[in-house]
Amino acid sequence: MFPTETVYGLGADAENIEAVRKVYSIKGRPLSHPVILHLPKVDDLAYWASDIPDEAYKLADIFWPGPLTLVLKKSSNVPDIVTGGQNTVGIRCPSHPVAQEILIAFAKSKNHKKGALAAPSANMFGKISPTCSSHVYNEFNKEYLKEIFVVDGGVSNIGIESTIIDLSGIREGKKASVLRPGHITEMNIAKIIELESKDLSSNSIVVSGSLKSHYATITPLTVIDDTFFSKNLSVFAQKVDRLAVLYYGDKPINVEENIDLYYMSSDPIIYARHLYAMLRKIDSKKYSRIFVKDLPFLAEWDAIRDRLYKAAAGFN
Ligand code: TXA
Ligand code: MG
């Protein structure tokens, strides 16, 4: 397990099929869900991807190393287990200094000098991604932890998973599209390349983060509309034993005794950085329910809203 600026990853040599298979089994992840390849630098891209469009290099030039994953046609060097049998591969180059050090050393250790780590987020399938090493220790069965080496790189600065952009159809005339929103927004990307604005739910490619119920807490979580939120908190509180409430902005008034309030930043960058740690903390306290105040309908909140709505979806 290694730190990245987004979330911690559970890495395996991308060319070692058994090692990648083990990553799937530790996570409890279905084999049809592809994992992202992590490279130290853009120079190695052509070893792992084929038919690379100029758009990939334009984006890499600006956003790599950083929290952006490019989906491209895979090269013959990518084993099928990494891509879940698809002919495309997700690739990113993380900026975290510890991730960089590990990836540089790993790439060099291979004869071809272009080694990469296949790494999903280091959590059980469908659960919240880890943003520090203690999350990783708490996530997995002790038996597995004996075999896994956890590298501590502090708290992940961004706190939510990378933006994923599909560039695999560009050569056939399809526009690029965002498959998973993230810290790098559609607007940031649209300034560099042409982008199709697409309904995420109509996506035919398998992106596990696009399953409706994902990033889930153990405690049932509901996102509450702003107007309801301030007026009806005590009405909701009567129906449950203990309620955790995640809010930003003005502190709710008339709060019942069985409600605990958790304050979040009104800045989306800071909100995202602390979100998963906060949800894990609340989850450990065994509340009957978590209420989250809905977020501003502004582009910079899209990625956080995506994660919270998907966390809530399994409980609807
Ligand atoms: O920030 C991140 O991306 C983190 C860190 C560790 O790099 N990784 C991460 O991995 O979030 P994971 O496996 O939890 O999520 C990767 C997502 C999945 O939803 C997967 O379906 C999608 O990327 N993905 C991977 N390869 C793909 C491909 N070829 N086509 C479409 N989606 C792909
Ligand atoms: Mg994940």
mmCIF file of C-alpha atoms and ligand atoms in Angstrom:
data_model
loop_
_atom_site.group_PDB
_atom_site.id
_atom_site.type_symbol
_atom_site.label_atom_id
_atom_site.label_comp_id
_atom_site.label_asym_id
_atom_site.label_seq_id
_atom_site.Cartn_x
_atom_site.Cartn_y
_atom_site.Cartn_z
ATOM 1 C CA MET A 1 0.000 0.000 0.000
ATOM 2 C CA PHE A 2 1.392 3.378 -0.895
ATOM 3 C CA PRO A 3 0.271 6.980 -0.495
ATOM 4 C CA THR A 4 -0.808 9.154 -3.374
ATOM 5 C CA GLU A 5 -2.061 12.738 -3.364
ATOM 6 C CA THR A 6 -5.630 11.476 -3.950
ATOM 7 C CA VAL A 7 -6.025 8.342 -1.789
ATOM 8 C CA TYR A 8 -3.842 5.369 -0.788
ATOM 9 C CA GLY A 9 -3.354 2.634 -3.385
ATOM 10 C CA LEU A 10 -2.906 -1.127 -3.115
ATOM 11 C CA GLY A 11 -0.184 -1.699 -5.684
ATOM 12 C CA ALA A 12 1.128 -4.725 -7.559
ATOM 13 C CA ASP A 13 3.556 -5.163 -10.435
ATOM 14 C CA ALA A 14 1.251 -4.607 -13.427
ATOM 15 C CA GLU A 15 3.036 -7.370 -15.362
ATOM 16 C CA ASN A 16 2.765 -9.932 -12.581
ATOM 17 C CA ILE A 17 -0.617 -11.543 -13.158
ATOM 18 C CA GLU A 18 -0.630 -13.434 -9.858
ATOM 19 C CA ALA A 19 0.186 -10.269 -7.899
ATOM 20 C CA VAL A 20 -2.613 -8.320 -9.619
ATOM 21 C CA ARG A 21 -4.998 -11.218 -9.021
ATOM 22 C CA LYS A 22 -4.139 -11.026 -5.325
ATOM 23 C CA VAL A 23 -5.004 -7.310 -5.257
ATOM 24 C CA TYR A 24 -8.468 -8.131 -6.622
ATOM 25 C CA SER A 25 -8.989 -10.878 -4.087
ATOM 26 C CA ILE A 26 -7.808 -8.805 -1.087
ATOM 27 C CA LYS A 27 -10.229 -6.022 -2.080
ATOM 28 C CA GLY A 28 -13.062 -8.420 -2.834
ATOM 29 C CA ARG A 29 -13.263 -6.728 -6.227
ATOM 30 C CA PRO A 30 -14.941 -8.416 -9.216
ATOM 31 C CA LEU A 31 -12.399 -9.324 -11.928
ATOM 32 C CA SER A 32 -14.367 -7.365 -14.534
ATOM 33 C CA HIS A 33 -13.490 -4.014 -12.908
ATOM 34 C CA PRO A 34 -10.254 -2.602 -14.334
ATOM 35 C CA VAL A 35 -7.473 -1.119 -12.187
ATOM 36 C CA ILE A 36 -5.402 1.984 -12.891
ATOM 37 C CA LEU A 37 -1.730 1.785 -13.891
ATOM 38 C CA HIS A 38 0.586 4.138 -12.019
ATOM 39 C CA LEU A 39 3.693 5.387 -13.822
ATOM 40 C CA PRO A 40 6.456 7.708 -12.612
ATOM 41 C CA LYS A 41 6.515 9.812 -15.785
ATOM 42 C CA VAL A 42 4.766 10.481 -19.070
ATOM 43 C CA ASP A 43 7.775 9.143 -21.041
ATOM 44 C CA ASP A 44 6.690 5.591 -20.213
ATOM 45 C CA LEU A 45 3.163 6.068 -21.585
ATOM 46 C CA ALA A 46 3.851 4.547 -25.002
ATOM 47 C CA TYR A 47 4.976 1.275 -23.407
ATOM 48 C CA TRP A 48 1.536 0.808 -21.823
ATOM 49 C CA ALA A 49 -0.853 2.500 -24.250
ATOM 50 C CA SER A 50 -1.206 2.394 -28.043
ATOM 51 C CA ASP A 51 -2.674 4.801 -30.630
ATOM 52 C CA ILE A 52 -2.119 7.621 -28.135
ATOM 53 C CA PRO A 53 -3.880 10.801 -29.310
ATOM 54 C CA ASP A 54 -2.198 14.230 -28.968
ATOM 55 C CA GLU A 55 -4.859 15.132 -26.409
ATOM 56 C CA ALA A 56 -3.263 12.683 -23.953
ATOM 57 C CA TYR A 57 0.079 14.451 -24.162
ATOM 58 C CA LYS A 58 -1.571 17.876 -23.914
ATOM 59 C CA LEU A 59 -3.328 16.871 -20.695
ATOM 60 C CA ALA A 60 -0.300 15.070 -19.276
ATOM 61 C CA ASP A 61 1.815 18.119 -19.985
ATOM 62 C CA ILE A 62 -0.415 20.279 -17.787
ATOM 63 C CA PHE A 63 -1.784 17.878 -15.154
ATOM 64 C CA TRP A 64 0.886 15.183 -14.667
ATOM 65 C CA PRO A 65 2.154 14.305 -12.240
ATOM 66 C CA GLY A 66 -1.222 14.793 -10.571
ATOM 67 C CA PRO A 67 -4.768 13.550 -9.932
ATOM 68 C CA LEU A 68 -5.807 12.783 -13.512
ATOM 69 C CA THR A 69 -6.309 9.307 -15.013
ATOM 70 C CA LEU A 70 -6.308 8.914 -18.794
ATOM 71 C CA VAL A 71 -8.189 6.008 -20.362
ATOM 72 C CA LEU A 72 -6.402 5.002 -23.571
ATOM 73 C CA LYS A 73 -6.190 2.000 -25.916
ATOM 74 C CA LYS A 74 -4.044 -0.569 -24.152
ATOM 75 C CA SER A 75 -0.773 -1.857 -25.567
ATOM 76 C CA SER A 76 0.057 -5.561 -25.745
ATOM 77 C CA ASN A 77 2.228 -5.114 -22.630
ATOM 78 C CA VAL A 78 -0.841 -4.701 -20.420
ATOM 79 C CA PRO A 79 -2.141 -8.029 -19.098
ATOM 80 C CA ASP A 80 -5.905 -8.578 -19.434
ATOM 81 C CA ILE A 81 -6.294 -8.886 -15.678
ATOM 82 C CA VAL A 82 -5.387 -5.189 -15.291
ATOM 83 C CA THR A 83 -8.088 -4.029 -17.702
ATOM 84 C CA GLY A 84 -10.834 -6.472 -16.786
ATOM 85 C CA GLY A 85 -10.632 -7.792 -20.342
ATOM 86 C CA GLN A 86 -11.354 -4.394 -21.940
ATOM 87 C CA ASN A 87 -9.124 -3.080 -24.725
ATOM 88 C CA THR A 88 -8.528 0.189 -22.873
ATOM 89 C CA VAL A 89 -6.336 0.981 -19.887
ATOM 90 C CA GLY A 90 -6.516 3.711 -17.211
ATOM 91 C CA ILE A 91 -3.144 5.343 -16.557
ATOM 92 C CA ARG A 92 -2.022 8.002 -14.163
ATOM 93 C CA CYS A 93 1.154 9.527 -12.861
ATOM 94 C CA PRO A 94 0.748 10.532 -9.190
ATOM 95 C CA SER A 95 2.495 13.590 -7.767
ATOM 96 C CA HIS A 96 2.909 12.465 -4.143
ATOM 97 C CA PRO A 97 6.685 12.493 -3.489
ATOM 98 C CA VAL A 98 6.626 9.060 -1.830
ATOM 99 C CA ALA A 99 4.579 7.584 -4.697
ATOM 100 C CA GLN A 100 7.040 9.131 -7.131
ATOM 101 C CA GLU A 101 10.024 7.625 -5.301
ATOM 102 C CA ILE A 102 8.424 4.179 -5.236
ATOM 103 C CA LEU A 103 7.391 4.346 -8.894
ATOM 104 C CA ILE A 104 10.779 5.587 -10.102
ATOM 105 C CA ALA A 105 12.563 2.799 -8.209
ATOM 106 C CA PHE A 106 10.062 0.203 -9.383
ATOM 107 C CA ALA A 107 10.231 1.258 -13.036
ATOM 108 C CA LYS A 108 14.028 0.973 -12.933
ATOM 109 C CA SER A 109 13.922 -2.470 -11.356
ATOM 110 C CA LYS A 110 12.511 -3.933 -14.571
ATOM 111 C CA ASN A 111 14.734 -4.901 -17.510
ATOM 112 C CA HIS A 112 12.786 -2.588 -19.811
ATOM 113 C CA LYS A 113 12.942 0.220 -17.170
ATOM 114 C CA LYS A 114 9.255 0.997 -17.615
ATOM 115 C CA GLY A 115 7.676 -0.908 -14.747
ATOM 116 C CA ALA A 116 4.276 0.269 -13.484
ATOM 117 C CA LEU A 117 2.105 -0.505 -10.481
ATOM 118 C CA ALA A 118 -1.484 -1.571 -11.021
ATOM 119 C CA ALA A 119 -3.254 -0.060 -8.028
ATOM 120 C CA PRO A 120 -6.853 0.379 -6.988
ATOM 121 C CA SER A 121 -7.692 2.416 -3.902
ATOM 122 C CA ALA A 122 -6.613 0.474 -0.798
ATOM 123 C CA ASN A 123 -10.076 -0.300 0.576
ATOM 124 C CA MET A 124 -12.576 -3.120 0.380
ATOM 125 C CA PHE A 125 -14.646 -2.984 -2.817
ATOM 126 C CA GLY A 126 -17.476 -0.455 -2.592
ATOM 127 C CA LYS A 127 -16.190 1.167 0.589
ATOM 128 C CA ILE A 128 -14.565 4.512 1.360
ATOM 129 C CA SER A 129 -11.023 5.071 0.058
ATOM 130 C CA PRO A 130 -8.239 5.503 2.652
ATOM 131 C CA THR A 131 -6.549 8.889 2.986
ATOM 132 C CA CYS A 132 -3.945 7.918 5.616
ATOM 133 C CA SER A 133 -2.115 4.755 6.658
ATOM 134 C CA SER A 134 -4.268 4.080 9.744
ATOM 135 C CA HIS A 135 -7.329 3.822 7.480
ATOM 136 C CA VAL A 136 -5.498 1.086 5.587
ATOM 137 C CA TYR A 137 -4.641 -0.805 8.793
ATOM 138 C CA ASN A 138 -8.279 -0.651 9.916
ATOM 139 C CA GLU A 139 -9.649 -1.747 6.558
ATOM 140 C CA PHE A 140 -8.143 -5.167 6.002
ATOM 141 C CA ASN A 141 -8.171 -8.477 7.712
ATOM 142 C CA LYS A 142 -5.071 -9.024 9.937
ATOM 143 C CA GLU A 143 -4.056 -12.090 7.899
ATOM 144 C CA TYR A 144 -3.727 -9.967 4.758
ATOM 145 C CA LEU A 145 -1.919 -7.187 6.584
ATOM 146 C CA LYS A 146 0.867 -9.610 7.499
ATOM 147 C CA GLU A 147 1.635 -9.974 3.800
ATOM 148 C CA ILE A 148 1.116 -6.350 2.767
ATOM 149 C CA PHE A 149 3.736 -3.679 3.182
ATOM 150 C CA VAL A 150 2.163 -0.347 4.166
ATOM 151 C CA VAL A 151 4.159 2.774 3.294
ATOM 152 C CA ASP A 152 3.122 5.776 5.378
ATOM 153 C CA GLY A 153 3.144 9.030 3.434
ATOM 154 C CA GLY A 154 0.968 11.121 5.737
ATOM 155 C CA VAL A 155 -2.493 12.407 4.890
ATOM 156 C CA SER A 156 -3.480 12.520 1.202
ATOM 157 C CA ASN A 157 -3.732 16.161 0.289
ATOM 158 C CA ILE A 158 -6.586 15.938 -2.223
ATOM 159 C CA GLY A 159 -8.586 13.279 -0.403
ATOM 160 C CA ILE A 160 -10.835 12.017 -3.223
ATOM 161 C CA GLU A 161 -9.972 9.774 -6.164
ATOM 162 C CA SER A 162 -8.505 11.085 -9.430
ATOM 163 C CA THR A 163 -10.568 12.524 -12.258
ATOM 164 C CA ILE A 164 -10.899 9.876 -14.995
ATOM 165 C CA ILE A 165 -11.103 10.987 -18.606
ATOM 166 C CA ASP A 166 -11.760 8.659 -21.514
ATOM 167 C CA LEU A 167 -9.599 9.460 -24.554
ATOM 168 C CA SER A 168 -9.812 5.995 -26.063
ATOM 169 C CA GLY A 169 -12.285 6.853 -28.832
ATOM 170 C CA ILE A 170 -10.653 10.042 -30.083
ATOM 171 C CA ARG A 171 -8.916 8.311 -32.992
ATOM 172 C CA GLU A 172 -12.341 7.045 -34.136
ATOM 173 C CA GLY A 173 -13.840 10.522 -33.934
ATOM 174 C CA LYS A 174 -15.415 10.291 -30.453
ATOM 175 C CA LYS A 175 -14.908 13.210 -28.120
ATOM 176 C CA ALA A 176 -13.154 12.861 -24.793
ATOM 177 C CA SER A 177 -15.454 12.444 -21.802
ATOM 178 C CA VAL A 178 -15.145 12.527 -18.029
ATOM 179 C CA LEU A 179 -15.939 9.131 -16.474
ATOM 180 C CA ARG A 180 -15.325 10.135 -12.861
ATOM 181 C CA PRO A 181 -15.274 13.751 -11.653
ATOM 182 C CA GLY A 182 -12.418 14.802 -9.384
ATOM 183 C CA HIS A 183 -10.229 17.615 -8.153
ATOM 184 C CA ILE A 184 -9.353 18.462 -11.768
ATOM 185 C CA THR A 185 -12.736 19.597 -13.066
ATOM 186 C CA GLU A 186 -14.409 19.294 -16.473
ATOM 187 C CA MET A 187 -13.842 23.013 -16.812
ATOM 188 C CA ASN A 188 -10.096 22.642 -16.226
ATOM 189 C CA ILE A 189 -9.956 19.938 -18.901
ATOM 190 C CA ALA A 190 -12.216 21.731 -21.380
ATOM 191 C CA LYS A 191 -9.706 24.592 -21.458
ATOM 192 C CA ILE A 192 -7.118 22.210 -22.944
ATOM 193 C CA ILE A 193 -9.058 19.755 -25.147
ATOM 194 C CA GLU A 194 -12.520 19.370 -26.619
ATOM 195 C CA LEU A 195 -14.818 17.542 -24.263
ATOM 196 C CA GLU A 196 -18.145 15.815 -24.594
ATOM 197 C CA SER A 197 -20.465 16.635 -21.749
ATOM 198 C CA LYS A 198 -21.979 13.310 -20.820
ATOM 199 C CA ASP A 199 -24.488 11.866 -18.399
ATOM 200 C CA LEU A 200 -22.386 9.647 -16.114
ATOM 201 C CA SER A 201 -25.228 7.167 -15.628
ATOM 202 C CA SER A 202 -25.347 6.331 -19.338
ATOM 203 C CA ASN A 203 -21.771 5.105 -19.311
ATOM 204 C CA SER A 204 -21.283 1.718 -20.930
ATOM 205 C CA ILE A 205 -17.666 1.247 -19.842
ATOM 206 C CA VAL A 206 -17.233 -0.481 -16.509
ATOM 207 C CA VAL A 207 -16.103 2.119 -13.975
ATOM 208 C CA SER A 208 -16.759 0.785 -10.501
ATOM 209 C CA GLY A 209 -16.824 4.308 -9.102
ATOM 210 C CA SER A 210 -19.779 4.877 -11.405
ATOM 211 C CA LEU A 211 -21.831 2.094 -9.835
ATOM 212 C CA LYS A 212 -24.701 3.823 -8.117
ATOM 213 C CA SER A 213 -23.839 2.526 -4.675
ATOM 214 C CA HIS A 214 -20.138 3.041 -4.008
ATOM 215 C CA TYR A 215 -17.842 4.872 -1.577
ATOM 216 C CA ALA A 216 -20.269 3.574 1.054
ATOM 217 C CA THR A 217 -20.259 4.056 4.813
ATOM 218 C CA ILE A 218 -21.450 1.276 7.131
ATOM 219 C CA THR A 219 -23.960 3.607 8.805
ATOM 220 C CA PRO A 220 -26.886 4.505 6.508
ATOM 221 C CA LEU A 221 -26.176 7.910 4.958
ATOM 222 C CA THR A 222 -28.678 10.389 3.551
ATOM 223 C CA VAL A 223 -28.009 13.663 1.774
ATOM 224 C CA ILE A 224 -30.486 16.291 2.948
ATOM 225 C CA ASP A 225 -31.672 19.214 0.911
ATOM 226 C CA ASP A 226 -30.620 22.572 2.352
ATOM 227 C CA THR A 227 -34.115 23.913 3.107
ATOM 228 C CA PHE A 228 -35.244 20.695 4.794
ATOM 229 C CA PHE A 229 -31.987 20.532 6.618
ATOM 230 C CA SER A 230 -32.269 23.679 8.709
ATOM 231 C CA LYS A 231 -36.001 23.366 9.401
ATOM 232 C CA ASN A 232 -36.553 19.683 9.976
ATOM 233 C CA LEU A 233 -33.501 18.327 11.710
ATOM 234 C CA SER A 234 -35.320 17.791 14.988
ATOM 235 C CA VAL A 235 -38.212 16.027 13.238
ATOM 236 C CA PHE A 236 -35.754 13.536 11.743
ATOM 237 C CA ALA A 237 -33.975 13.199 15.076
ATOM 238 C CA GLN A 238 -37.147 11.931 16.757
ATOM 239 C CA LYS A 239 -37.194 8.936 14.437
ATOM 240 C CA VAL A 240 -33.717 7.665 15.236
ATOM 241 C CA ASP A 241 -31.618 6.761 18.218
ATOM 242 C CA ARG A 242 -28.453 8.734 17.485
ATOM 243 C CA LEU A 243 -27.899 10.972 14.509
ATOM 244 C CA ALA A 244 -24.613 12.323 13.089
ATOM 245 C CA VAL A 245 -24.960 15.465 11.022
ATOM 246 C CA LEU A 246 -22.304 16.686 8.610
ATOM 247 C CA TYR A 247 -22.769 20.326 7.725
ATOM 248 C CA TYR A 248 -20.948 23.335 6.334
ATOM 249 C CA GLY A 249 -21.805 27.003 6.656
ATOM 250 C CA ASP A 250 -24.154 28.149 9.418
ATOM 251 C CA LYS A 251 -24.456 25.913 12.429
ATOM 252 C CA PRO A 252 -27.915 24.304 12.631
ATOM 253 C CA ILE A 253 -30.049 25.683 15.473
ATOM 254 C CA ASN A 254 -32.393 23.871 17.919
ATOM 255 C CA VAL A 255 -30.327 20.721 17.858
ATOM 256 C CA GLU A 256 -31.763 17.796 19.852
ATOM 257 C CA GLU A 257 -29.649 15.902 22.376
ATOM 258 C CA ASN A 258 -29.354 12.795 20.223
ATOM 259 C CA ILE A 259 -27.767 14.765 17.370
ATOM 260 C CA ASP A 260 -24.010 15.268 17.049
ATOM 261 C CA LEU A 261 -22.890 17.966 14.651
ATOM 262 C CA TYR A 262 -19.749 17.635 12.554
ATOM 263 C CA TYR A 263 -18.476 20.781 10.905
ATOM 264 C CA MET A 264 -17.018 20.714 7.379
ATOM 265 C CA SER A 265 -15.307 23.509 5.464
ATOM 266 C CA SER A 266 -17.200 25.697 2.986
ATOM 267 C CA ASP A 267 -14.164 25.421 0.714
ATOM 268 C CA PRO A 268 -14.575 22.370 -1.587
ATOM 269 C CA ILE A 269 -10.819 21.699 -1.648
ATOM 270 C CA ILE A 270 -10.678 21.428 2.145
ATOM 271 C CA TYR A 271 -14.043 19.625 2.344
ATOM 272 C CA ALA A 272 -12.728 16.950 -0.049
ATOM 273 C CA ARG A 273 -9.437 16.591 1.855
ATOM 274 C CA HIS A 274 -11.233 15.759 5.115
ATOM 275 C CA LEU A 275 -14.382 14.008 3.863
ATOM 276 C CA TYR A 276 -13.308 10.345 3.966
ATOM 277 C CA ALA A 277 -11.517 10.655 7.308
ATOM 278 C CA MET A 278 -14.633 12.289 8.738
ATOM 279 C CA LEU A 279 -16.946 9.583 7.372
ATOM 280 C CA ARG A 280 -14.676 6.864 8.819
ATOM 281 C CA LYS A 281 -14.637 8.604 12.204
ATOM 282 C CA ILE A 282 -18.442 8.914 12.244
ATOM 283 C CA ASP A 283 -18.824 5.311 11.058
ATOM 284 C CA SER A 284 -16.775 4.092 14.038
ATOM 285 C CA LYS A 285 -19.170 5.755 16.494
ATOM 286 C CA LYS A 286 -22.148 3.573 15.650
ATOM 287 C CA TYR A 287 -24.791 6.177 14.897
ATOM 288 C CA SER A 288 -28.207 5.072 13.630
ATOM 289 C CA ARG A 289 -27.909 7.406 10.684
ATOM 290 C CA ILE A 290 -25.684 10.018 9.052
ATOM 291 C CA PHE A 291 -27.227 13.126 7.534
ATOM 292 C CA VAL A 292 -25.151 15.217 5.181
ATOM 293 C CA LYS A 293 -26.207 18.702 4.197
ATOM 294 C CA ASP A 294 -26.424 18.903 0.413
ATOM 295 C CA LEU A 295 -23.647 20.818 -1.298
ATOM 296 C CA PRO A 296 -23.689 24.017 -3.355
ATOM 297 C CA PHE A 297 -24.658 23.329 -6.983
ATOM 298 C CA LEU A 298 -21.396 24.678 -8.349
ATOM 299 C CA ALA A 299 -18.882 22.888 -10.581
ATOM 300 C CA GLU A 300 -16.161 22.795 -7.929
ATOM 301 C CA TRP A 301 -18.446 20.672 -5.716
ATOM 302 C CA ASP A 302 -19.318 18.109 -8.445
ATOM 303 C CA ALA A 303 -16.746 15.496 -7.436
ATOM 304 C CA ILE A 304 -17.704 15.612 -3.754
ATOM 305 C CA ARG A 305 -21.401 15.459 -4.609
ATOM 306 C CA ASP A 306 -20.720 12.446 -6.854
ATOM 307 C CA ARG A 307 -19.090 10.568 -3.930
ATOM 308 C CA LEU A 308 -21.767 11.509 -1.387
ATOM 309 C CA TYR A 309 -24.702 10.666 -3.652
ATOM 310 C CA LYS A 310 -23.131 7.296 -4.443
ATOM 311 C CA ALA A 311 -22.499 6.678 -0.755
ATOM 312 C CA ALA A 312 -26.189 7.423 -0.104
ATOM 313 C CA ALA A 313 -27.500 5.407 -3.074
ATOM 314 C CA GLY A 314 -27.147 2.027 -1.386
ATOM 315 C CA PHE A 315 -29.426 3.093 1.470
ATOM 316 C CA ASN A 316 -32.291 4.525 -0.569
HETATM 317 O O1 TXA B 1 -6.956 8.481 -7.365
HETATM 318 C C1 TXA B 1 -7.084 7.355 -7.827
HETATM 319 O O2 TXA B 1 -7.443 7.135 -9.004
HETATM 320 C C2 TXA B 1 -6.769 6.186 -6.893
HETATM 321 C C3 TXA B 1 -5.277 6.205 -6.549
HETATM 322 C C4 TXA B 1 -4.846 5.020 -5.744
HETATM 323 O O3 TXA B 1 -4.547 6.325 -7.729
HETATM 324 N N1 TXA B 1 -7.155 4.951 -7.483
HETATM 325 C C5 TXA B 1 -8.445 4.572 -7.608
HETATM 326 O O4 TXA B 1 -8.539 3.278 -8.092
HETATM 327 O O5 TXA B 1 -9.384 5.257 -7.302
HETATM 328 P P1 TXA B 1 -9.906 2.463 -8.051
HETATM 329 O O6 TXA B 1 -9.542 1.129 -8.589
HETATM 330 O O7 TXA B 1 -10.481 2.503 -6.704
HETATM 331 O O8 TXA B 1 -10.784 3.208 -9.071
HETATM 332 C C6 TXA B 1 -10.358 3.198 -10.410
HETATM 333 C C7 TXA B 1 -11.499 3.464 -11.305
HETATM 334 C C8 TXA B 1 -12.499 2.350 -11.271
HETATM 335 O O9 TXA B 1 -13.765 2.940 -11.187
HETATM 336 C C9 TXA B 1 -12.275 1.659 -12.601
HETATM 337 O O10 TXA B 1 -13.432 1.058 -13.070
HETATM 338 C C10 TXA B 1 -11.800 2.807 -13.474
HETATM 339 O O11 TXA B 1 -10.982 3.536 -12.627
HETATM 340 N N2 TXA B 1 -11.009 2.349 -14.601
HETATM 341 C C11 TXA B 1 -9.801 1.747 -14.585
HETATM 342 N N3 TXA B 1 -9.429 1.383 -15.829
HETATM 343 C C12 TXA B 1 -10.409 1.762 -16.657
HETATM 344 C C13 TXA B 1 -10.653 1.653 -18.059
HETATM 345 N N4 TXA B 1 -9.803 1.053 -18.861
HETATM 346 N N5 TXA B 1 -11.792 2.162 -18.541
HETATM 347 C C14 TXA B 1 -12.673 2.752 -17.745
HETATM 348 N N6 TXA B 1 -12.523 2.880 -16.409
HETATM 349 C C15 TXA B 1 -11.422 2.400 -15.875
HETATM 350 MG MG MG B 2 -11.776 2.620 -5.300
#
